[in-house]
Amino acid sequence: MAAPPPADKRPLVMLAQPLFPEFAAALAGRYRFALLADADAAAAAEARALLVGGLPRFTSQHLGALPALQLGGLPPVTAQHLGALPALELVACTSVGVDHVDLDACRSRGLSVTNAGAAFAADSADYAVGLLVAVLRRVAAADAYVRSGRWTADGDYPLASKVSGKRVGIVGLGNIGSRVARRLAAFGCAVSYHSRSPKPSAPYPFVPALRDLAAGSDVLVLSCALTDETKHMVNRDVMEALGKGGVLVNVGRGGLVDEPELVRCLTEGVIGGAGLDVYENEPAVPPELLAMDNVVLSDHRAVLTTESIGGVLQVVIANLDAFYSGRPLVSPVEL
């Protein structure tokens, strides 16, 4: 009688969503996988780690074809999902934000949660600065002006506003916000920030109240996490404090901003412009924004470059390897 095949000793990692091919190929030698929606009782009982993909609509095309990437809203991971895995100890996310995961349930279960750490930070910071420049200098509007033939017909596009020397308030001085601050400091901008608490090592003034930060800024950059406390933190009061020449840049989460009020404030001239990469109900974008030449829009891609996708893969591997070998996690989320 033939001997039974040897047992596969690779740890089983449960998947909240299917892995896109590049991740699957890189991880297959280390781990076995089962999709939570299709897992049998034995797999559900065995899995100690749940991998939550942050790029759910990533296509099977090569990483170089980044225009095919769509981030969009992330599918939720609920207490019910977590409860289906009795041995679960780790929820490993491939995104920076973890607002799509039921953190209260994780906390009550004593689960560890990890995110992408700093893998996306440099690209997000670059993008935030790009949006700021694009709005203040009206880059997209001037591009459309030239393409439509109006330069020839109507003369030069109207003057826009200088970037260097602007007062910039950053909301959230973490991995992304601190990099935004350093980049804008090189522009000669006066940087200050608001966060849950002061950062002792930060060389920038800390402003305890968000409204006061807005009142003292020409540009407000949002790079913090979305939580119950930060939801709609940028309301009409904050935008009125920012003022009619002020610009809002958001590379954090759409829910940080009261979106209907943002539309009204832009329509009424309460603020001067916005650079938005995220929206409250992605992929839906308020239609009023589409016609505004003082608003620059993109489809939640501040984090996305060929290099950043490779970087987050390395963070995921490092976290899973650390977990299964009993070492400290690389990018734990404070619960």
mmCIF file of C-alpha atoms in Angstrom:
data_model
loop_
_atom_site.group_PDB
_atom_site.id
_atom_site.type_symbol
_atom_site.label_atom_id
_atom_site.label_comp_id
_atom_site.label_asym_id
_atom_site.label_seq_id
_atom_site.Cartn_x
_atom_site.Cartn_y
_atom_site.Cartn_z
ATOM 1 C CA MET A 1 0.000 0.000 0.000
ATOM 2 C CA ALA A 2 1.353 3.391 -0.977
ATOM 3 C CA ALA A 3 2.330 5.676 1.868
ATOM 4 C CA PRO A 4 0.007 8.660 2.391
ATOM 5 C CA PRO A 5 1.332 11.987 1.090
ATOM 6 C CA PRO A 6 3.240 13.968 3.706
ATOM 7 C CA ALA A 7 1.202 16.577 5.544
ATOM 8 C CA ASP A 8 1.633 20.142 4.327
ATOM 9 C CA LYS A 9 3.283 21.919 7.245
ATOM 10 C CA ARG A 10 2.851 25.419 5.855
ATOM 11 C CA PRO A 11 0.662 27.517 8.173
ATOM 12 C CA LEU A 12 -2.877 28.130 6.982
ATOM 13 C CA VAL A 13 -3.774 31.787 6.431
ATOM 14 C CA MET A 14 -7.434 32.641 5.953
ATOM 15 C CA LEU A 15 -8.249 35.215 3.268
ATOM 16 C CA ALA A 16 -11.004 37.796 3.670
ATOM 17 C CA GLN A 17 -10.874 38.379 -0.105
ATOM 18 C CA PRO A 18 -9.067 36.533 -2.907
ATOM 19 C CA LEU A 19 -5.406 37.447 -3.250
ATOM 20 C CA PHE A 20 -4.368 39.078 -6.470
ATOM 21 C CA PRO A 21 -1.866 36.959 -8.378
ATOM 22 C CA GLU A 22 1.332 38.816 -7.484
ATOM 23 C CA PHE A 23 0.681 38.434 -3.738
ATOM 24 C CA ALA A 24 -0.381 34.812 -4.125
ATOM 25 C CA ALA A 25 2.767 33.914 -6.048
ATOM 26 C CA ALA A 26 5.049 35.603 -3.491
ATOM 27 C CA LEU A 27 3.369 34.001 -0.463
ATOM 28 C CA ALA A 28 2.594 30.526 -1.781
ATOM 29 C CA GLY A 29 5.922 29.031 -0.780
ATOM 30 C CA ARG A 30 5.433 30.083 2.845
ATOM 31 C CA TYR A 31 1.719 29.599 3.501
ATOM 32 C CA ARG A 32 -1.431 27.749 2.539
ATOM 33 C CA PHE A 33 -4.572 29.775 1.920
ATOM 34 C CA ALA A 34 -8.305 29.345 2.223
ATOM 35 C CA LEU A 35 -10.966 31.879 1.312
ATOM 36 C CA LEU A 36 -13.140 32.670 4.307
ATOM 37 C CA ALA A 37 -16.368 32.549 2.297
ATOM 38 C CA ASP A 38 -15.545 29.022 1.062
ATOM 39 C CA ALA A 39 -13.668 27.581 4.043
ATOM 40 C CA ASP A 40 -14.800 24.290 5.562
ATOM 41 C CA ALA A 41 -15.075 23.748 9.308
ATOM 42 C CA ALA A 42 -11.604 22.242 9.601
ATOM 43 C CA ALA A 43 -9.932 25.194 7.874
ATOM 44 C CA ALA A 44 -11.913 27.712 9.918
ATOM 45 C CA ALA A 45 -10.895 25.954 13.118
ATOM 46 C CA GLU A 46 -7.219 25.842 12.138
ATOM 47 C CA ALA A 47 -6.582 29.373 10.883
ATOM 48 C CA ARG A 48 -4.706 31.641 13.304
ATOM 49 C CA ALA A 49 -4.264 34.539 10.869
ATOM 50 C CA LEU A 50 -6.689 36.414 8.627
ATOM 51 C CA LEU A 51 -5.218 38.348 5.702
ATOM 52 C CA VAL A 52 -7.377 41.299 4.695
ATOM 53 C CA GLY A 53 -6.618 42.593 1.211
ATOM 54 C CA GLY A 54 -6.670 46.379 0.856
ATOM 55 C CA LEU A 55 -6.791 46.383 -2.949
ATOM 56 C CA PRO A 56 -9.937 44.354 -3.559
ATOM 57 C CA ARG A 57 -10.353 45.253 -7.215
ATOM 58 C CA PHE A 58 -6.701 44.869 -8.195
ATOM 59 C CA THR A 59 -6.705 43.199 -11.602
ATOM 60 C CA SER A 60 -4.587 40.283 -12.695
ATOM 61 C CA GLN A 61 -2.589 42.491 -15.013
ATOM 62 C CA HIS A 62 1.087 43.060 -14.311
ATOM 63 C CA LEU A 63 2.007 45.515 -11.558
ATOM 64 C CA GLY A 64 3.365 47.864 -14.179
ATOM 65 C CA ALA A 65 -0.150 48.401 -15.531
ATOM 66 C CA LEU A 66 -1.073 50.652 -12.636
ATOM 67 C CA PRO A 67 -3.908 52.424 -14.499
ATOM 68 C CA ALA A 68 -5.833 49.148 -14.069
ATOM 69 C CA LEU A 69 -5.685 49.499 -10.276
ATOM 70 C CA GLN A 70 -8.806 50.581 -8.461
ATOM 71 C CA LEU A 71 -8.780 50.895 -4.702
ATOM 72 C CA GLY A 72 -12.304 52.032 -3.930
ATOM 73 C CA GLY A 73 -14.099 51.260 -0.682
ATOM 74 C CA LEU A 74 -12.755 48.241 1.160
ATOM 75 C CA PRO A 75 -15.130 45.349 1.963
ATOM 76 C CA PRO A 76 -15.900 45.274 5.694
ATOM 77 C CA VAL A 77 -14.541 42.634 8.057
ATOM 78 C CA THR A 78 -17.218 42.220 10.683
ATOM 79 C CA ALA A 79 -17.490 40.590 14.089
ATOM 80 C CA GLN A 80 -19.338 37.767 12.334
ATOM 81 C CA HIS A 81 -16.377 37.138 10.051
ATOM 82 C CA LEU A 82 -13.988 37.140 12.990
ATOM 83 C CA GLY A 83 -16.285 34.910 15.025
ATOM 84 C CA ALA A 84 -16.143 32.224 12.347
ATOM 85 C CA LEU A 85 -12.447 31.708 13.176
ATOM 86 C CA PRO A 86 -12.149 30.398 16.755
ATOM 87 C CA ALA A 87 -8.340 30.081 16.695
ATOM 88 C CA LEU A 88 -7.787 33.529 15.204
ATOM 89 C CA GLU A 89 -4.974 35.627 16.727
ATOM 90 C CA LEU A 90 -3.899 38.016 13.943
ATOM 91 C CA VAL A 91 -5.723 40.231 11.444
ATOM 92 C CA ALA A 92 -3.139 41.342 8.877
ATOM 93 C CA CYS A 93 -4.270 44.191 6.613
ATOM 94 C CA THR A 94 -2.606 45.287 3.397
ATOM 95 C CA SER A 95 -3.951 48.841 3.739
ATOM 96 C CA VAL A 96 -2.851 51.651 6.041
ATOM 97 C CA GLY A 97 -6.376 52.495 7.172
ATOM 98 C CA VAL A 98 -8.192 49.763 9.076
ATOM 99 C CA ASP A 99 -11.605 51.413 9.417
ATOM 100 C CA HIS A 100 -13.115 48.548 7.385
ATOM 101 C CA VAL A 101 -12.254 46.107 10.193
ATOM 102 C CA ASP A 102 -14.403 45.792 13.332
ATOM 103 C CA LEU A 103 -11.710 46.909 15.754
ATOM 104 C CA ASP A 104 -14.024 46.663 18.756
ATOM 105 C CA ALA A 105 -14.457 42.971 18.018
ATOM 106 C CA CYS A 106 -10.693 42.588 17.609
ATOM 107 C CA ARG A 107 -10.138 44.349 20.907
ATOM 108 C CA SER A 108 -12.648 42.196 22.759
ATOM 109 C CA ARG A 109 -11.097 39.024 21.342
ATOM 110 C CA GLY A 110 -7.565 40.166 22.144
ATOM 111 C CA LEU A 111 -6.576 39.928 18.494
ATOM 112 C CA SER A 112 -3.524 41.640 17.065
ATOM 113 C CA VAL A 113 -4.028 43.832 13.989
ATOM 114 C CA THR A 114 -1.357 44.955 11.557
ATOM 115 C CA ASN A 115 -1.456 47.351 8.629
ATOM 116 C CA ALA A 116 0.784 48.367 5.736
ATOM 117 C CA GLY A 117 2.888 50.516 8.045
ATOM 118 C CA ALA A 118 5.061 52.968 6.164
ATOM 119 C CA ALA A 119 4.936 51.074 2.852
ATOM 120 C CA PHE A 120 2.628 53.652 1.263
ATOM 121 C CA ALA A 121 3.841 56.687 3.194
ATOM 122 C CA ALA A 122 6.298 58.233 0.738
ATOM 123 C CA ASP A 123 3.959 57.843 -2.238
ATOM 124 C CA SER A 124 0.999 59.261 -0.314
ATOM 125 C CA ALA A 125 3.070 62.221 0.851
ATOM 126 C CA ASP A 126 4.302 62.889 -2.681
ATOM 127 C CA TYR A 127 0.728 62.771 -3.910
ATOM 128 C CA ALA A 128 -0.558 65.112 -1.212
ATOM 129 C CA VAL A 129 2.051 67.679 -2.202
ATOM 130 C CA GLY A 130 1.154 67.135 -5.853
ATOM 131 C CA LEU A 131 -2.514 67.812 -5.144
ATOM 132 C CA LEU A 132 -1.614 70.932 -3.171
ATOM 133 C CA VAL A 133 0.497 72.277 -6.022
ATOM 134 C CA ALA A 134 -2.122 71.323 -8.606
ATOM 135 C CA VAL A 135 -4.900 73.171 -6.769
ATOM 136 C CA LEU A 136 -2.967 76.315 -5.860
ATOM 137 C CA ARG A 137 -1.392 76.656 -9.303
ATOM 138 C CA ARG A 138 -4.546 75.408 -11.110
ATOM 139 C CA VAL A 139 -2.503 72.862 -13.040
ATOM 140 C CA ALA A 140 -5.449 70.711 -14.168
ATOM 141 C CA ALA A 141 -7.556 73.730 -15.133
ATOM 142 C CA ALA A 142 -4.678 75.290 -17.099
ATOM 143 C CA ASP A 143 -4.090 71.977 -18.856
ATOM 144 C CA ALA A 144 -7.760 71.826 -19.884
ATOM 145 C CA TYR A 145 -7.573 75.481 -20.990
ATOM 146 C CA VAL A 146 -4.702 74.759 -23.357
ATOM 147 C CA ARG A 147 -6.192 71.503 -24.675
ATOM 148 C CA SER A 148 -9.497 73.209 -25.466
ATOM 149 C CA GLY A 149 -7.731 75.822 -27.627
ATOM 150 C CA ARG A 150 -8.607 78.712 -25.356
ATOM 151 C CA TRP A 151 -5.007 79.908 -24.999
ATOM 152 C CA THR A 152 -5.067 80.865 -28.669
ATOM 153 C CA ALA A 153 -8.608 82.184 -28.589
ATOM 154 C CA ASP A 154 -8.734 83.932 -25.212
ATOM 155 C CA GLY A 155 -5.136 84.600 -24.206
ATOM 156 C CA ASP A 156 -3.299 83.565 -21.072
ATOM 157 C CA TYR A 157 -4.975 81.579 -18.301
ATOM 158 C CA PRO A 158 -5.625 83.720 -15.172
ATOM 159 C CA LEU A 159 -2.968 83.954 -12.493
ATOM 160 C CA ALA A 160 -3.022 81.364 -9.707
ATOM 161 C CA SER A 161 -1.573 81.312 -6.196
ATOM 162 C CA LYS A 162 1.995 80.701 -5.029
ATOM 163 C CA VAL A 163 2.878 77.506 -3.160
ATOM 164 C CA SER A 164 6.114 78.509 -1.430
ATOM 165 C CA GLY A 165 5.647 80.174 1.920
ATOM 166 C CA LYS A 166 2.073 79.015 2.453
ATOM 167 C CA ARG A 167 0.903 78.190 5.971
ATOM 168 C CA VAL A 168 0.063 74.494 5.965
ATOM 169 C CA GLY A 169 -1.834 72.682 8.692
ATOM 170 C CA ILE A 170 -1.450 68.899 8.715
ATOM 171 C CA VAL A 171 -4.043 66.714 10.418
ATOM 172 C CA GLY A 172 -2.302 63.544 11.524
ATOM 173 C CA LEU A 173 1.487 63.667 11.835
ATOM 174 C CA GLY A 174 2.100 59.957 11.392
ATOM 175 C CA ASN A 175 4.031 58.140 8.686
ATOM 176 C CA ILE A 176 2.334 60.096 5.915
ATOM 177 C CA GLY A 177 1.795 63.450 7.617
ATOM 178 C CA SER A 178 5.379 63.730 8.816
ATOM 179 C CA ARG A 179 6.622 63.142 5.275
ATOM 180 C CA VAL A 180 4.211 65.737 3.913
ATOM 181 C CA ALA A 181 5.579 68.185 6.486
ATOM 182 C CA ARG A 182 9.206 67.572 5.499
ATOM 183 C CA ARG A 183 8.433 67.991 1.807
ATOM 184 C CA LEU A 184 6.528 71.225 2.340
ATOM 185 C CA ALA A 185 9.178 72.593 4.672
ATOM 186 C CA ALA A 186 11.489 72.407 1.661
ATOM 187 C CA PHE A 187 9.044 74.733 -0.124
ATOM 188 C CA GLY A 188 9.495 77.238 2.679
ATOM 189 C CA CYS A 189 5.994 76.551 3.994
ATOM 190 C CA ALA A 190 5.177 77.229 7.633
ATOM 191 C CA VAL A 191 3.960 73.864 8.918
ATOM 192 C CA SER A 192 1.850 73.200 12.009
ATOM 193 C CA TYR A 193 -0.179 70.145 12.931
ATOM 194 C CA HIS A 194 -3.090 68.663 14.851
ATOM 195 C CA SER A 195 -3.228 65.109 16.193
ATOM 196 C CA ARG A 196 -4.510 63.175 19.191
ATOM 197 C CA SER A 197 -1.485 64.302 21.178
ATOM 198 C CA PRO A 198 1.725 66.290 20.595
ATOM 199 C CA LYS A 199 4.661 64.520 18.979
ATOM 200 C CA PRO A 200 7.674 65.307 21.197
ATOM 201 C CA SER A 201 10.148 64.852 18.344
ATOM 202 C CA ALA A 202 8.224 67.004 15.846
ATOM 203 C CA PRO A 203 9.813 70.379 15.039
ATOM 204 C CA TYR A 204 6.449 71.904 14.110
ATOM 205 C CA PRO A 205 3.926 73.711 16.335
ATOM 206 C CA PHE A 206 1.151 71.514 17.727
ATOM 207 C CA VAL A 207 -2.375 72.969 17.624
ATOM 208 C CA PRO A 208 -4.804 71.209 20.009
ATOM 209 C CA ALA A 209 -8.017 72.350 18.283
ATOM 210 C CA LEU A 210 -8.675 71.552 14.626
ATOM 211 C CA ARG A 211 -10.622 74.755 14.070
ATOM 212 C CA ASP A 212 -7.677 76.802 15.335
ATOM 213 C CA LEU A 213 -5.339 74.916 13.010
ATOM 214 C CA ALA A 214 -7.629 75.723 10.075
ATOM 215 C CA ALA A 215 -7.893 79.382 11.088
ATOM 216 C CA GLY A 216 -4.112 79.696 11.045
ATOM 217 C CA SER A 217 -3.569 77.855 7.757
ATOM 218 C CA ASP A 218 -3.798 78.553 4.049
ATOM 219 C CA VAL A 219 -3.917 74.833 3.296
ATOM 220 C CA LEU A 220 -5.288 71.975 5.404
ATOM 221 C CA VAL A 221 -3.906 68.500 4.599
ATOM 222 C CA LEU A 222 -5.734 65.446 5.954
ATOM 223 C CA SER A 223 -3.600 62.345 6.494
ATOM 224 C CA CYS A 224 -5.085 60.780 9.624
ATOM 225 C CA ALA A 225 -7.082 57.602 10.209
ATOM 226 C CA LEU A 226 -10.862 57.461 10.070
ATOM 227 C CA THR A 227 -12.321 56.596 13.472
ATOM 228 C CA ASP A 228 -15.508 57.385 15.350
ATOM 229 C CA GLU A 229 -13.723 60.445 16.720
ATOM 230 C CA THR A 230 -12.434 61.723 13.370
ATOM 231 C CA LYS A 231 -15.526 61.077 11.246
ATOM 232 C CA HIS A 232 -16.674 64.402 9.718
ATOM 233 C CA MET A 233 -14.068 66.246 11.760
ATOM 234 C CA VAL A 234 -13.806 68.734 8.893
ATOM 235 C CA ASN A 235 -17.238 70.307 9.073
ATOM 236 C CA ARG A 236 -18.566 73.679 7.968
ATOM 237 C CA ASP A 237 -17.147 75.378 11.044
ATOM 238 C CA VAL A 238 -13.644 74.161 10.212
ATOM 239 C CA MET A 239 -14.008 75.140 6.555
ATOM 240 C CA GLU A 240 -15.238 78.605 7.474
ATOM 241 C CA ALA A 241 -12.147 78.951 9.667
ATOM 242 C CA LEU A 242 -9.949 77.892 6.743
ATOM 243 C CA GLY A 243 -11.473 80.731 4.762
ATOM 244 C CA LYS A 244 -12.276 81.754 1.225
ATOM 245 C CA GLY A 245 -8.693 81.490 0.005
ATOM 246 C CA GLY A 246 -8.077 78.212 1.824
ATOM 247 C CA VAL A 247 -7.458 74.840 0.216
ATOM 248 C CA LEU A 248 -8.365 71.407 1.582
ATOM 249 C CA VAL A 249 -6.273 68.382 0.562
ATOM 250 C CA ASN A 250 -7.442 64.909 1.565
ATOM 251 C CA VAL A 251 -5.334 61.763 1.143
ATOM 252 C CA GLY A 252 -6.687 60.153 4.311
ATOM 253 C CA ARG A 253 -10.269 58.903 4.143
ATOM 254 C CA GLY A 254 -13.352 60.493 2.609
ATOM 255 C CA GLY A 255 -15.290 60.178 5.847
ATOM 256 C CA LEU A 256 -12.991 62.674 7.562
ATOM 257 C CA VAL A 257 -14.925 65.406 5.746
ATOM 258 C CA ASP A 258 -18.606 66.263 5.847
ATOM 259 C CA GLU A 259 -18.900 65.842 2.086
ATOM 260 C CA PRO A 260 -22.229 67.645 1.492
ATOM 261 C CA GLU A 261 -20.892 70.617 3.447
ATOM 262 C CA LEU A 262 -17.674 70.523 1.440
ATOM 263 C CA VAL A 263 -19.710 70.770 -1.767
ATOM 264 C CA ARG A 264 -21.698 73.680 -0.340
ATOM 265 C CA CYS A 265 -18.582 75.473 0.901
ATOM 266 C CA LEU A 266 -16.905 75.158 -2.492
ATOM 267 C CA THR A 267 -20.065 76.278 -4.297
ATOM 268 C CA GLU A 268 -20.522 79.274 -2.007
ATOM 269 C CA GLY A 269 -16.842 80.290 -2.033
ATOM 270 C CA VAL A 270 -16.410 79.585 1.681
ATOM 271 C CA ILE A 271 -13.083 77.892 0.789
ATOM 272 C CA GLY A 272 -10.982 78.425 -2.304
ATOM 273 C CA GLY A 273 -10.373 74.908 -3.567
ATOM 274 C CA ALA A 274 -9.749 71.246 -2.818
ATOM 275 C CA GLY A 275 -7.514 68.368 -3.857
ATOM 276 C CA LEU A 276 -9.334 65.098 -3.184
ATOM 277 C CA ASP A 277 -8.121 61.538 -3.565
ATOM 278 C CA VAL A 278 -10.738 59.968 -1.278
ATOM 279 C CA TYR A 279 -14.516 60.210 -0.924
ATOM 280 C CA GLU A 280 -17.116 59.146 1.586
ATOM 281 C CA ASN A 281 -18.989 56.663 -0.624
ATOM 282 C CA GLU A 282 -16.389 55.432 -3.086
ATOM 283 C CA PRO A 283 -16.421 55.081 -5.991
ATOM 284 C CA ALA A 284 -19.249 57.636 -6.017
ATOM 285 C CA VAL A 285 -18.042 61.245 -6.295
ATOM 286 C CA PRO A 286 -20.422 64.164 -5.697
ATOM 287 C CA PRO A 287 -21.358 65.270 -9.232
ATOM 288 C CA GLU A 288 -21.129 68.948 -8.303
ATOM 289 C CA LEU A 289 -17.358 68.564 -7.900
ATOM 290 C CA LEU A 290 -16.866 67.426 -11.483
ATOM 291 C CA ALA A 291 -17.536 70.858 -12.939
ATOM 292 C CA MET A 292 -15.366 72.830 -10.490
ATOM 293 C CA ASP A 293 -12.050 74.002 -11.947
ATOM 294 C CA ASN A 294 -10.726 74.812 -8.458
ATOM 295 C CA VAL A 295 -10.989 71.146 -7.446
ATOM 296 C CA VAL A 296 -8.548 68.384 -8.444
ATOM 297 C CA LEU A 297 -9.928 64.848 -8.216
ATOM 298 C CA SER A 298 -8.373 61.393 -8.361
ATOM 299 C CA ASP A 299 -9.588 57.867 -7.714
ATOM 300 C CA HIS A 300 -8.034 56.874 -4.349
ATOM 301 C CA ARG A 301 -4.606 56.224 -5.826
ATOM 302 C CA ALA A 302 -2.287 58.317 -3.676
ATOM 303 C CA VAL A 303 -0.836 55.104 -2.270
ATOM 304 C CA LEU A 304 -0.449 53.302 -5.565
ATOM 305 C CA THR A 305 2.838 52.928 -7.381
ATOM 306 C CA THR A 306 4.700 49.877 -8.598
ATOM 307 C CA GLU A 307 7.170 50.417 -5.767
ATOM 308 C CA SER A 308 4.570 50.811 -3.022
ATOM 309 C CA ILE A 309 2.773 47.587 -3.981
ATOM 310 C CA GLY A 310 6.090 45.762 -3.720
ATOM 311 C CA GLY A 311 6.705 47.460 -0.389
ATOM 312 C CA VAL A 312 3.388 46.419 1.140
ATOM 313 C CA LEU A 313 3.985 42.852 0.030
ATOM 314 C CA GLN A 314 7.233 42.866 2.009
ATOM 315 C CA VAL A 315 5.415 44.264 5.074
ATOM 316 C CA VAL A 316 2.756 41.534 4.861
ATOM 317 C CA ILE A 317 5.424 38.838 4.570
ATOM 318 C CA ALA A 318 7.359 40.319 7.490
ATOM 319 C CA ASN A 319 4.265 40.458 9.718
ATOM 320 C CA LEU A 320 3.187 36.904 8.925
ATOM 321 C CA ASP A 321 6.714 35.564 9.349
ATOM 322 C CA ALA A 322 7.057 37.398 12.682
ATOM 323 C CA PHE A 323 3.696 36.120 13.922
ATOM 324 C CA TYR A 324 4.350 32.477 13.109
ATOM 325 C CA SER A 325 7.869 32.600 14.558
ATOM 326 C CA GLY A 326 6.816 34.353 17.776
ATOM 327 C CA ARG A 327 8.670 37.605 17.062
ATOM 328 C CA PRO A 328 7.283 41.140 17.494
ATOM 329 C CA LEU A 329 5.004 42.280 14.686
ATOM 330 C CA VAL A 330 6.446 44.783 12.221
ATOM 331 C CA SER A 331 3.490 47.173 11.906
ATOM 332 C CA PRO A 332 1.025 46.630 14.767
ATOM 333 C CA VAL A 333 -2.061 48.838 15.015
ATOM 334 C CA GLU A 334 -2.816 50.350 18.395
ATOM 335 C CA LEU A 335 -6.304 49.236 19.426
#
